[in-house]
Amino acid sequence: MNIHPMWKTYPELAKELNNTLMLMENSVNLKNKDVEEAVLSMIHSGGKLLRPAYQLLFSQFGEKREPKKAVALAAAIELLHTATLIHDDIVDDADIRRSLPTIRSQFGNSTAVYAGDYLFVSCFKLLADYSSSLKSIQLNSRSMEKILSGELGQMDNRYNLEMTINQYLENISGKTAELFSLSCFVGAYESGTSERFAKNCGKIGENIGIAFQIIDDVLDYTQTPEQIGKPVLEDVRQGIYSLPLLYALEEGREALLPYLEKGEALTDTETNKVYELVHSFNGVAKAQKLAEKYTQQALKGINKLPETSTDAKNQLLVITQAILARTN
C-alpha cells in the first residue's frame, strides 16, 4: 500500500495517511467482487490524499486529539471525495481518471452510481462511529449539499457563453473548495478547538480549495494529456468553461465564439486553436494571478495559527505552498 511520494518528508503524517488508506480499504466490502476491486483500485490510484492530510494536520491544534479518531474522520472525508469523483465521471462521460480507466468505463453508469452511493454510506458509517457530536455529521450533510449545488451549477452553465467569473467561483466554491474547507474545520473542531477557531480553519481550507481548482483549470492549458492523466480541453467540448477561457472571452470573444459554438463537434485541430487563443488573450496569466490571490489569503490564515509541538503550522505552510505552486 503506497501513498504519494510527496509525504515521505513527513513520516508521522505519512504513517497516519497509510492508516487512513487501510481504513478506507477495510470499509469496502461488496458482494460484487469485480466492482469492489474497481472501487479499491480507485482508492489506490495515486491520489495525493490532500483532504485527509489537511484534516490530520488541523487536528493537531486541538488539546483532545485522538489519533484513531483523526484517522477515521480523514478516511470518511476521502471516501466522500472518492464518491464525488465516481459520480463526476458519470456526468462527464469520462473514460480516464489519473491515467486509469474510470469505473463507469469499466462497468457502465448504473454500477458506477451504486459504487459511488456505497462510498457515501461508508463515509457516514465512519462519521457515526467516530464523531463526538452531531455537528460534524450535520456539516458533512451540508457539505454534500454544497458540493451537489456546485456540480448542478456547473451543469446549468454548460455551453453558457454568458457565464460570469462570479458564477465560476460560486461553482468551484461548492464543487472543490467545500471539501477542503470541511477537512480543515472537522480536523480542528473534532480535536477540541473552539468552533470559532475551527471556522477560521475552514476559511483557510476554502481559500486553498479555490486556488487548487483554478490551478487545476490552468493546467488544462499548460500540460499534455499524459502529464495531467486525461484529455486536454475535453471540458471545452462538453461546454464546461473554466477560468482561463472565461478571462480570454473578455478580450477575445469574436475570435473564440466561432469555435465554442461548435460544442461537441470541435475537432482536435480546433481545440488546439482554442488553446492558443486562450493564451494570446491572457486567459492563463489572469487565472494564475487570481489563484495567487487565493493562495496568499490561505497562507496569511495559516501564518496566524498558533505554533504546535508537532510543527503542524510549518508543515501546513510548506505543503500549501507546494501544491499551489504545482505544474502538474
PDB file of C-alpha atoms in Angstrom, residues 63-204:
ATOM      1  CA  GLU A  63      -5.967  19.526  23.030  1.00  0.00           C
ATOM      2  CA  LYS A  64      -8.236  16.470  22.769  1.00  0.00           C
ATOM      3  CA  ARG A  65      -6.738  14.880  19.667  1.00  0.00           C
ATOM      4  CA  GLU A  66      -7.267  11.132  19.402  1.00  0.00           C
ATOM      5  CA  PRO A  67      -5.120   9.617  16.599  1.00  0.00           C
ATOM      6  CA  LYS A  68      -7.559   6.753  15.877  1.00  0.00           C
ATOM      7  CA  LYS A  69     -10.480   9.157  15.602  1.00  0.00           C
ATOM      8  CA  ALA A  70      -8.479  11.617  13.468  1.00  0.00           C
ATOM      9  CA  VAL A  71      -7.631   8.815  11.015  1.00  0.00           C
ATOM     10  CA  ALA A  72     -11.256   7.631  10.892  1.00  0.00           C
ATOM     11  CA  LEU A  73     -12.533  11.132  10.105  1.00  0.00           C
ATOM     12  CA  ALA A  74      -9.798  11.554   7.480  1.00  0.00           C
ATOM     13  CA  ALA A  75     -10.916   8.272   5.878  1.00  0.00           C
ATOM     14  CA  ALA A  76     -14.560   9.424   5.935  1.00  0.00           C
ATOM     15  CA  ILE A  77     -13.688  12.649   4.113  1.00  0.00           C
ATOM     16  CA  GLU A  78     -11.612  10.858   1.468  1.00  0.00           C
ATOM     17  CA  LEU A  79     -14.400   8.283   0.931  1.00  0.00           C
ATOM     18  CA  LEU A  80     -16.762  11.206   0.360  1.00  0.00           C
ATOM     19  CA  HIS A  81     -14.286  12.751  -2.087  1.00  0.00           C
ATOM     20  CA  THR A  82     -13.861   9.444  -3.957  1.00  0.00           C
ATOM     21  CA  ALA A  83     -17.641   9.052  -4.219  1.00  0.00           C
ATOM     22  CA  THR A  84     -17.957  12.503  -5.794  1.00  0.00           C
ATOM     23  CA  LEU A  85     -15.218  11.635  -8.316  1.00  0.00           C
ATOM     24  CA  ILE A  86     -17.049   8.464  -9.392  1.00  0.00           C
ATOM     25  CA  HIS A  87     -20.255  10.434  -9.874  1.00  0.00           C
ATOM     26  CA  ASP A  88     -18.331  13.222 -11.663  1.00  0.00           C
ATOM     27  CA  ASP A  89     -17.062  10.698 -14.187  1.00  0.00           C
ATOM     28  CA  ILE A  90     -20.629   9.524 -14.863  1.00  0.00           C
ATOM     29  CA  VAL A  91     -21.869  13.061 -15.515  1.00  0.00           C
ATOM     30  CA  ASP A  92     -18.840  13.861 -17.694  1.00  0.00           C
ATOM     31  CA  ASP A  93     -18.870  10.520 -19.583  1.00  0.00           C
ATOM     32  CA  ALA A  94     -15.199  10.318 -18.600  1.00  0.00           C
ATOM     33  CA  ASP A  95     -13.226   7.221 -19.586  1.00  0.00           C
ATOM     34  CA  ILE A  96      -9.913   8.128 -17.906  1.00  0.00           C
ATOM     35  CA  ARG A  97      -9.002   9.497 -14.469  1.00  0.00           C
ATOM     36  CA  ARG A  98      -5.442   9.636 -13.112  1.00  0.00           C
ATOM     37  CA  SER A  99      -4.390   7.781 -16.272  1.00  0.00           C
ATOM     38  CA  LEU A 100      -6.600   4.775 -15.370  1.00  0.00           C
ATOM     39  CA  PRO A 101      -9.987   3.614 -16.742  1.00  0.00           C
ATOM     40  CA  THR A 102     -12.914   5.060 -14.755  1.00  0.00           C
ATOM     41  CA  ILE A 103     -15.416   2.767 -13.019  1.00  0.00           C
ATOM     42  CA  ARG A 104     -18.148   3.881 -15.431  1.00  0.00           C
ATOM     43  CA  SER A 105     -15.995   2.986 -18.440  1.00  0.00           C
ATOM     44  CA  GLN A 106     -15.309  -0.484 -16.992  1.00  0.00           C
ATOM     45  CA  PHE A 107     -18.749  -1.394 -15.632  1.00  0.00           C
ATOM     46  CA  GLY A 108     -21.231   1.131 -17.007  1.00  0.00           C
ATOM     47  CA  ASN A 109     -23.054   4.051 -15.452  1.00  0.00           C
ATOM     48  CA  SER A 110     -25.512   2.075 -13.312  1.00  0.00           C
ATOM     49  CA  THR A 111     -22.803   0.159 -11.487  1.00  0.00           C
ATOM     50  CA  ALA A 112     -20.755   3.337 -11.069  1.00  0.00           C
ATOM     51  CA  VAL A 113     -23.739   5.128  -9.480  1.00  0.00           C
ATOM     52  CA  TYR A 114     -24.136   2.310  -6.946  1.00  0.00           C
ATOM     53  CA  ALA A 115     -20.386   2.263  -6.250  1.00  0.00           C
ATOM     54  CA  GLY A 116     -20.441   5.995  -5.524  1.00  0.00           C
ATOM     55  CA  ASP A 117     -23.544   5.630  -3.354  1.00  0.00           C
ATOM     56  CA  TYR A 118     -21.853   2.823  -1.432  1.00  0.00           C
ATOM     57  CA  LEU A 119     -18.909   5.094  -0.621  1.00  0.00           C
ATOM     58  CA  PHE A 120     -21.294   7.792   0.633  1.00  0.00           C
ATOM     59  CA  VAL A 121     -22.782   5.215   3.011  1.00  0.00           C
ATOM     60  CA  SER A 122     -19.289   4.093   4.103  1.00  0.00           C
ATOM     61  CA  CYS A 123     -18.393   7.724   4.806  1.00  0.00           C
ATOM     62  CA  PHE A 124     -21.395   8.275   7.069  1.00  0.00           C
ATOM     63  CA  LYS A 125     -20.878   4.986   8.888  1.00  0.00           C
ATOM     64  CA  LEU A 126     -17.403   6.151   9.903  1.00  0.00           C
ATOM     65  CA  LEU A 127     -18.743   9.558  10.908  1.00  0.00           C
ATOM     66  CA  ALA A 128     -21.469   7.966  13.009  1.00  0.00           C
ATOM     67  CA  ASP A 129     -18.908   5.779  14.795  1.00  0.00           C
ATOM     68  CA  TYR A 130     -16.279   8.436  15.468  1.00  0.00           C
ATOM     69  CA  SER A 131     -17.787  11.942  15.536  1.00  0.00           C
ATOM     70  CA  SER A 132     -18.019  13.355  19.058  1.00  0.00           C
ATOM     71  CA  SER A 133     -21.271  15.162  18.296  1.00  0.00           C
ATOM     72  CA  LEU A 134     -23.844  15.526  15.555  1.00  0.00           C
ATOM     73  CA  LYS A 135     -22.074  18.740  14.495  1.00  0.00           C
ATOM     74  CA  SER A 136     -19.627  17.011  12.142  1.00  0.00           C
ATOM     75  CA  ILE A 137     -22.358  14.838  10.625  1.00  0.00           C
ATOM     76  CA  GLN A 138     -24.510  17.924  10.078  1.00  0.00           C
ATOM     77  CA  LEU A 139     -21.575  19.693   8.466  1.00  0.00           C
ATOM     78  CA  ASN A 140     -20.863  16.723   6.203  1.00  0.00           C
ATOM     79  CA  SER A 141     -24.507  16.735   5.124  1.00  0.00           C
ATOM     80  CA  ARG A 142     -24.347  20.449   4.375  1.00  0.00           C
ATOM     81  CA  SER A 143     -21.069  19.973   2.558  1.00  0.00           C
ATOM     82  CA  MET A 144     -22.599  17.296   0.336  1.00  0.00           C
ATOM     83  CA  GLU A 145     -25.416  19.742  -0.405  1.00  0.00           C
ATOM     84  CA  LYS A 146     -22.899  22.471  -1.347  1.00  0.00           C
ATOM     85  CA  ILE A 147     -20.864  20.048  -3.477  1.00  0.00           C
ATOM     86  CA  LEU A 148     -24.019  18.983  -5.295  1.00  0.00           C
ATOM     87  CA  SER A 149     -25.052  22.618  -5.698  1.00  0.00           C
ATOM     88  CA  GLY A 150     -21.663  23.385  -7.273  1.00  0.00           C
ATOM     89  CA  GLU A 151     -21.961  20.412  -9.611  1.00  0.00           C
ATOM     90  CA  LEU A 152     -25.506  21.421 -10.602  1.00  0.00           C
ATOM     91  CA  GLY A 153     -24.324  24.995 -11.125  1.00  0.00           C
ATOM     92  CA  GLN A 154     -21.664  23.694 -13.483  1.00  0.00           C
ATOM     93  CA  MET A 155     -24.257  21.620 -15.348  1.00  0.00           C
ATOM     94  CA  ASP A 156     -26.647  24.571 -15.584  1.00  0.00           C
ATOM     95  CA  ASN A 157     -23.882  26.655 -17.165  1.00  0.00           C
ATOM     96  CA  ARG A 158     -22.824  24.144 -19.810  1.00  0.00           C
ATOM     97  CA  TYR A 159     -22.341  25.871 -23.165  1.00  0.00           C
ATOM     98  CA  ASN A 160     -23.306  29.171 -21.471  1.00  0.00           C
ATOM     99  CA  LEU A 161     -21.310  31.752 -23.382  1.00  0.00           C
ATOM    100  CA  GLU A 162     -22.572  34.458 -20.989  1.00  0.00           C
ATOM    101  CA  MET A 163     -21.188  32.734 -17.890  1.00  0.00           C
ATOM    102  CA  THR A 164     -19.518  35.156 -15.462  1.00  0.00           C
ATOM    103  CA  ILE A 165     -16.354  34.868 -13.361  1.00  0.00           C
ATOM    104  CA  ASN A 166     -18.545  35.061 -10.229  1.00  0.00           C
ATOM    105  CA  GLN A 167     -20.648  32.120 -11.392  1.00  0.00           C
ATOM    106  CA  TYR A 168     -17.475  30.115 -11.970  1.00  0.00           C
ATOM    107  CA  LEU A 169     -16.175  30.973  -8.484  1.00  0.00           C
ATOM    108  CA  GLU A 170     -19.528  30.080  -6.933  1.00  0.00           C
ATOM    109  CA  ASN A 171     -19.492  26.689  -8.655  1.00  0.00           C
ATOM    110  CA  ILE A 172     -15.946  25.786  -7.614  1.00  0.00           C
ATOM    111  CA  SER A 173     -16.609  27.008  -4.060  1.00  0.00           C
ATOM    112  CA  GLY A 174     -19.044  24.117  -3.817  1.00  0.00           C
ATOM    113  CA  LYS A 175     -17.547  21.624  -6.231  1.00  0.00           C
ATOM    114  CA  THR A 176     -13.955  21.704  -4.910  1.00  0.00           C
ATOM    115  CA  ALA A 177     -13.388  24.189  -2.093  1.00  0.00           C
ATOM    116  CA  GLU A 178     -16.118  22.825   0.179  1.00  0.00           C
ATOM    117  CA  LEU A 179     -14.324  19.541   0.869  1.00  0.00           C
ATOM    118  CA  PHE A 180     -11.059  21.323   1.652  1.00  0.00           C
ATOM    119  CA  SER A 181     -12.971  23.626   3.990  1.00  0.00           C
ATOM    120  CA  LEU A 182     -14.736  20.704   5.662  1.00  0.00           C
ATOM    121  CA  SER A 183     -11.436  18.830   6.137  1.00  0.00           C
ATOM    122  CA  CYS A 184      -9.824  21.762   7.932  1.00  0.00           C
ATOM    123  CA  PHE A 185     -12.890  22.551  10.055  1.00  0.00           C
ATOM    124  CA  VAL A 186     -13.563  18.964  11.158  1.00  0.00           C
ATOM    125  CA  GLY A 187      -9.884  18.335  11.875  1.00  0.00           C
ATOM    126  CA  ALA A 188      -9.744  21.276  14.282  1.00  0.00           C
ATOM    127  CA  TYR A 189     -13.241  21.010  15.758  1.00  0.00           C
ATOM    128  CA  GLU A 190     -13.177  17.281  16.468  1.00  0.00           C
ATOM    129  CA  SER A 191      -9.865  17.604  18.301  1.00  0.00           C
ATOM    130  CA  GLY A 192     -11.340  20.028  20.823  1.00  0.00           C
ATOM    131  CA  THR A 193     -10.757  23.533  19.455  1.00  0.00           C
ATOM    132  CA  SER A 194     -13.435  26.215  19.751  1.00  0.00           C
ATOM    133  CA  GLU A 195     -15.998  26.481  16.980  1.00  0.00           C
ATOM    134  CA  ARG A 196     -14.713  29.963  16.165  1.00  0.00           C
ATOM    135  CA  PHE A 197     -11.146  28.677  15.708  1.00  0.00           C
ATOM    136  CA  ALA A 198     -12.415  25.756  13.618  1.00  0.00           C
ATOM    137  CA  LYS A 199     -14.394  28.127  11.369  1.00  0.00           C
ATOM    138  CA  ASN A 200     -11.210  30.124  10.739  1.00  0.00           C
ATOM    139  CA  CYS A 201      -9.543  26.831   9.764  1.00  0.00           C
ATOM    140  CA  GLY A 202     -12.459  26.142   7.423  1.00  0.00           C
ATOM    141  CA  LYS A 203     -11.925  29.532   5.748  1.00  0.00           C
ATOM    142  CA  ILE A 204      -8.259  28.663   5.190  1.00  0.00           C
TER     143      ILE A 204
END
